């Protein structure tokens, strides 16, 4: 986690760096928290695969990705979920004076999450919140983009669900509509921070069973969870092929 935080700090500091003509460099970075379901989808979705490869930073959000990296001989240091990343970034943002914008989830959730974060970190600057129930290319989306431009956050946390949030961030960056130092897709994190959804117990997280806790809480997700055994099988097969080749 420390390495991820320092990389994001570097992104923000670089973006806010003033050049010799007194203008900011204005670099905008895209951070993806990647889980096994999205990795599996990317095998069959070239646009999604390209999006992941273009990201400035990808963190392993899920035990499946961590296991796969170790099984294939390219281990990542640790799991970095969206909610854990927010909880780690909040005190850093408070100390550094970074401005934060929360976008997504159901109406009222982002605002409630912002209130909870401010309660824990009184000097945290949350400059805006907005829900995620709007249409692409709508007047409301334009209103959101204008609000983000006016408030000039250093961190934009987008909770539209994966991979929708990743495609939205990338599209806005490519169109030059999003001039934020760091944008991160955080999935259902705002629901948990707001208190509307309970996270899996600590013992489940320690045993890498948070996915099971979410399935119990949201049984309608079972179809999406079918990607997990398929992901494991593809990783196992790739590992076997690697062993044979070597």
Short mmCIF file of C-alpha atoms in Angstrom, two decimals:
data_model
loop_
_atom_site.label_atom_id
_atom_site.label_comp_id
_atom_site.label_asym_id
_atom_site.label_seq_id
_atom_site.Cartn_x
_atom_site.Cartn_y
_atom_site.Cartn_z
CA UNK A 1 0.00 0.00 0.00
CA UNK A 2 2.81 2.42 0.85
CA UNK A 3 4.25 2.09 -2.65
CA UNK A 4 0.86 2.84 -4.20
CA UNK A 5 0.36 5.90 -2.00
CA UNK A 6 3.79 7.26 -2.89
CA UNK A 7 3.13 6.76 -6.60
CA UNK A 8 -0.15 8.68 -6.35
CA UNK A 9 1.61 11.39 -4.34
CA UNK A 10 4.19 11.65 -7.12
CA UNK A 11 1.43 11.91 -9.75
CA UNK A 12 -0.25 14.77 -7.90
CA UNK A 13 2.98 16.62 -7.16
CA UNK A 14 4.08 16.31 -10.79
CA UNK A 15 0.72 17.50 -12.10
CA UNK A 16 0.70 20.50 -9.78
CA UNK A 17 4.31 21.40 -10.51
CA UNK A 18 4.63 24.95 -11.76
CA UNK A 19 6.76 25.41 -14.87
CA UNK A 20 9.03 28.34 -15.73
CA UNK A 21 6.12 30.25 -17.31
CA UNK A 22 4.07 29.85 -14.10
CA UNK A 23 1.58 27.32 -15.48
CA UNK A 24 0.91 23.86 -14.11
CA UNK A 25 2.06 20.83 -16.07
CA UNK A 26 -1.53 19.57 -15.80
CA UNK A 27 -0.85 15.87 -16.31
CA UNK A 28 -3.89 13.69 -15.63
CA UNK A 29 -3.34 10.13 -14.39
CA UNK A 30 -5.68 7.14 -14.40
CA UNK A 31 -5.48 4.56 -11.60
CA UNK A 32 -7.32 1.24 -11.92
CA UNK A 33 -8.04 -1.15 -9.04
CA UNK A 34 -8.21 -4.43 -10.94
CA UNK A 35 -10.10 -7.55 -9.86
CA UNK A 36 -10.24 -11.05 -11.35
CA UNK A 37 -13.63 -10.49 -12.96
CA UNK A 38 -12.35 -7.56 -15.01
CA UNK A 39 -9.15 -9.41 -15.94
CA UNK A 40 -11.29 -12.27 -17.26
CA UNK A 41 -13.55 -9.90 -19.21
CA UNK A 42 -10.51 -8.26 -20.76
CA UNK A 43 -9.51 -11.55 -22.41
CA UNK A 44 -12.57 -11.19 -24.66
CA UNK A 45 -12.91 -7.41 -24.79
CA UNK A 46 -10.07 -5.69 -26.71
CA UNK A 47 -11.27 -2.22 -25.70
CA UNK A 48 -11.15 -3.16 -22.03
CA UNK A 49 -7.72 -4.73 -22.40
CA UNK A 50 -6.41 -1.60 -24.12
CA UNK A 51 -7.89 0.57 -21.38
CA UNK A 52 -6.12 -1.45 -18.67
CA UNK A 53 -2.82 -1.34 -20.54
CA UNK A 54 -3.09 2.45 -20.91
CA UNK A 55 -3.65 3.08 -17.21
CA UNK A 56 -0.90 4.93 -15.37
CA UNK A 57 -1.17 2.64 -12.34
CA UNK A 58 -2.97 -0.68 -11.84
CA UNK A 59 -3.41 -2.16 -8.37
CA UNK A 60 -4.53 -5.74 -7.57
CA UNK A 61 -8.04 -5.39 -6.15
CA UNK A 62 -8.84 -8.96 -5.19
CA UNK A 63 -7.27 -12.14 -3.91
CA UNK A 64 -7.61 -13.74 -7.34
CA UNK A 65 -5.27 -11.26 -9.00
CA UNK A 66 -2.70 -11.62 -6.20
CA UNK A 67 -2.87 -15.43 -6.45
CA UNK A 68 -2.54 -15.33 -10.25
CA UNK A 69 0.52 -13.08 -10.09
CA UNK A 70 2.24 -15.48 -7.69
CA UNK A 71 1.21 -18.60 -9.59
CA UNK A 72 2.56 -17.15 -12.84
CA UNK A 73 5.85 -16.16 -11.26
CA UNK A 74 5.33 -12.38 -11.27
CA UNK A 75 4.14 -11.69 -7.72
CA UNK A 76 2.67 -8.34 -6.75
CA UNK A 77 3.49 -7.05 -3.26
CA UNK A 78 -0.04 -7.02 -1.84
CA UNK A 79 -3.74 -6.57 -2.46
CA UNK A 80 -4.87 -2.94 -2.81
CA UNK A 81 -8.66 -2.64 -2.91
CA UNK A 82 -10.56 0.52 -3.72
CA UNK A 83 -11.86 1.00 -0.19
CA UNK A 84 -8.49 0.26 1.42
CA UNK A 85 -6.91 2.75 -0.96
CA UNK A 86 -9.42 5.45 0.00
CA UNK A 87 -8.86 4.79 3.71
CA UNK A 88 -5.09 5.02 3.20
CA UNK A 89 -5.28 8.11 0.99
CA UNK A 90 -7.62 10.12 3.23
CA UNK A 91 -5.11 11.00 5.99
CA UNK A 92 -2.42 11.66 3.38
CA UNK A 93 -4.78 13.97 1.48
CA UNK A 94 -5.69 15.75 4.71
CA UNK A 95 -2.04 16.33 5.61
CA UNK A 96 -1.06 17.40 2.09
CA UNK A 97 -4.07 19.65 1.54
CA UNK A 98 -5.28 17.73 -1.51
CA UNK A 99 -8.80 18.45 -2.72
CA UNK A 100 -11.07 15.44 -3.24
CA UNK A 101 -14.21 14.98 -5.36
CA UNK A 102 -16.52 11.97 -4.85
CA UNK A 103 -18.57 10.88 -7.87
CA UNK A 104 -20.96 7.96 -8.16
CA UNK A 105 -23.23 5.53 -6.31
CA UNK A 106 -26.92 6.15 -5.61
CA UNK A 107 -28.23 9.65 -4.88
CA UNK A 108 -27.07 10.78 -1.45
CA UNK A 109 -24.38 8.14 -1.00
CA UNK A 110 -21.40 10.24 -2.13
CA UNK A 111 -22.51 13.10 0.13
CA UNK A 112 -22.88 10.74 3.10
CA UNK A 113 -19.49 9.19 2.39
CA UNK A 114 -18.00 12.67 2.30
CA UNK A 115 -19.54 13.47 5.68
CA UNK A 116 -18.16 10.27 7.19
CA UNK A 117 -14.68 11.01 5.84
CA UNK A 118 -14.80 14.59 7.16
CA UNK A 119 -15.82 13.29 10.57
CA UNK A 120 -12.73 11.07 10.65
CA UNK A 121 -10.45 13.66 9.03
CA UNK A 122 -11.77 17.15 9.90
CA UNK A 123 -9.26 18.99 7.71
CA UNK A 124 -9.87 16.81 4.65
CA UNK A 125 -10.95 19.04 1.76
CA UNK A 126 -13.86 17.38 -0.05
CA UNK A 127 -14.74 19.98 -2.66
CA UNK A 128 -17.66 18.20 -4.30
CA UNK A 129 -19.91 15.16 -4.44
CA UNK A 130 -22.36 13.90 -7.06
CA UNK A 131 -24.34 10.70 -7.57
CA UNK A 132 -23.82 8.26 -10.44
CA UNK A 133 -27.36 8.11 -11.84
CA UNK A 134 -27.08 10.07 -15.09
CA UNK A 135 -26.75 9.34 -18.80
CA UNK A 136 -23.64 9.63 -20.94
CA UNK A 137 -23.45 12.76 -23.09
CA UNK A 138 -26.36 14.31 -21.21
CA UNK A 139 -26.73 17.84 -19.91
CA UNK A 140 -26.31 16.43 -16.41
CA UNK A 141 -22.98 14.83 -17.32
CA UNK A 142 -21.83 18.18 -18.70
CA UNK A 143 -22.91 19.80 -15.44
CA UNK A 144 -20.78 17.28 -13.51
CA UNK A 145 -17.74 17.94 -15.69
CA UNK A 146 -18.16 21.69 -15.21
CA UNK A 147 -18.45 21.20 -11.44
CA UNK A 148 -15.24 19.15 -11.42
CA UNK A 149 -13.49 21.83 -13.48
CA UNK A 150 -14.69 24.59 -11.13
CA UNK A 151 -13.67 22.81 -7.92
CA UNK A 152 -10.30 21.64 -9.33
CA UNK A 153 -9.81 18.50 -7.21
CA UNK A 154 -6.47 16.73 -6.94
CA UNK A 155 -8.22 13.37 -6.51
CA UNK A 156 -11.36 12.24 -8.31
CA UNK A 157 -12.86 9.05 -6.85
CA UNK A 158 -15.35 7.51 -9.29
CA UNK A 159 -17.83 4.89 -8.06
CA UNK A 160 -19.79 3.86 -11.15
CA UNK A 161 -18.96 0.16 -10.99
CA UNK A 162 -16.30 -1.64 -13.00
CA UNK A 163 -15.64 -1.42 -15.87
CA UNK A 164 -18.09 1.45 -16.51
CA UNK A 165 -16.12 3.81 -14.28
CA UNK A 166 -12.85 2.95 -16.05
CA UNK A 167 -14.33 3.56 -19.50
CA UNK A 168 -15.86 6.84 -18.34
CA UNK A 169 -12.59 8.14 -16.90
CA UNK A 170 -10.59 7.14 -19.99
CA UNK A 171 -13.14 8.69 -22.35
CA UNK A 172 -13.11 12.01 -20.51
CA UNK A 173 -9.30 12.03 -20.43
CA UNK A 174 -9.08 11.29 -24.15
CA UNK A 175 -11.58 14.05 -24.94
CA UNK A 176 -9.66 16.51 -22.75
CA UNK A 177 -12.67 17.05 -20.50
CA UNK A 178 -11.07 15.82 -17.29
CA UNK A 179 -8.15 17.87 -16.01
CA UNK A 180 -7.64 16.18 -12.64
CA UNK A 181 -4.19 15.03 -11.44
CA UNK A 182 -5.44 11.57 -10.39
CA UNK A 183 -8.72 9.77 -11.17
CA UNK A 184 -9.43 6.41 -9.52
CA UNK A 185 -12.29 3.96 -10.05
CA UNK A 186 -13.39 2.76 -6.61
CA UNK A 187 -16.41 0.53 -7.33
CA UNK A 188 -18.71 0.11 -4.33
CA UNK A 189 -16.39 1.82 -1.86
CA UNK A 190 -18.61 4.86 -1.29
CA UNK A 191 -21.52 2.60 -0.29
CA UNK A 192 -19.34 1.06 2.42
CA UNK A 193 -17.82 4.33 3.63
CA UNK A 194 -21.27 5.95 3.81
CA UNK A 195 -22.45 3.12 6.05
CA UNK A 196 -25.21 1.96 3.71
CA UNK A 197 -23.42 -1.32 3.00
CA UNK A 198 -21.46 -3.39 5.49
CA UNK A 199 -18.06 -4.68 4.44
CA UNK A 200 -17.24 -8.37 4.97
CA UNK A 201 -15.93 -9.15 8.49
CA UNK A 202 -12.20 -8.83 9.12
CA UNK A 203 -11.77 -12.60 9.43
CA UNK A 204 -13.20 -13.06 5.93
CA UNK A 205 -10.82 -10.46 4.56
CA UNK A 206 -7.86 -12.15 6.27
CA UNK A 207 -8.82 -15.47 4.65
CA UNK A 208 -9.21 -13.78 1.24
CA UNK A 209 -12.96 -14.54 1.29
CA UNK A 210 -14.31 -11.03 0.90
CA UNK A 211 -15.83 -12.05 -2.45
CA UNK A 212 -17.91 -14.66 -0.59
CA UNK A 213 -19.12 -12.09 1.89
CA UNK A 214 -20.22 -9.86 -0.94
CA UNK A 215 -22.02 -12.74 -2.65
CA UNK A 216 -23.90 -13.55 0.57
CA UNK A 217 -24.84 -9.89 0.95
CA UNK A 218 -25.72 -9.46 -2.74
CA UNK A 219 -26.86 -12.87 -4.07
CA UNK A 220 -27.94 -11.31 -7.36
CA UNK A 221 -24.23 -11.07 -8.23
CA UNK A 222 -23.91 -14.85 -8.66
CA UNK A 223 -23.85 -14.64 -12.46
CA UNK A 224 -20.93 -12.22 -12.35
CA UNK A 225 -19.15 -14.44 -9.83
CA UNK A 226 -19.11 -17.24 -12.41
CA UNK A 227 -16.13 -15.44 -13.94
CA UNK A 228 -13.99 -16.37 -10.92
CA UNK A 229 -13.65 -20.15 -11.55
CA UNK A 230 -13.18 -19.41 -15.25
CA UNK A 231 -10.41 -16.98 -14.36
CA UNK A 232 -8.73 -19.58 -12.13
CA UNK A 233 -8.87 -22.17 -14.90
CA UNK A 234 -7.33 -19.82 -17.47
CA UNK A 235 -4.53 -18.87 -15.07
CA UNK A 236 -3.89 -22.54 -14.26
CA UNK A 237 -3.76 -23.40 -17.97
CA UNK A 238 -1.41 -20.50 -18.69
CA UNK A 239 0.83 -21.62 -15.83
CA UNK A 240 0.94 -25.17 -17.16
CA UNK A 241 1.88 -23.90 -20.60
CA UNK A 242 4.63 -21.76 -19.10
CA UNK A 243 6.06 -24.78 -17.26
CA UNK A 244 6.02 -26.89 -20.44
CA UNK A 245 7.73 -24.16 -22.44
CA UNK A 246 10.50 -23.87 -19.85
#
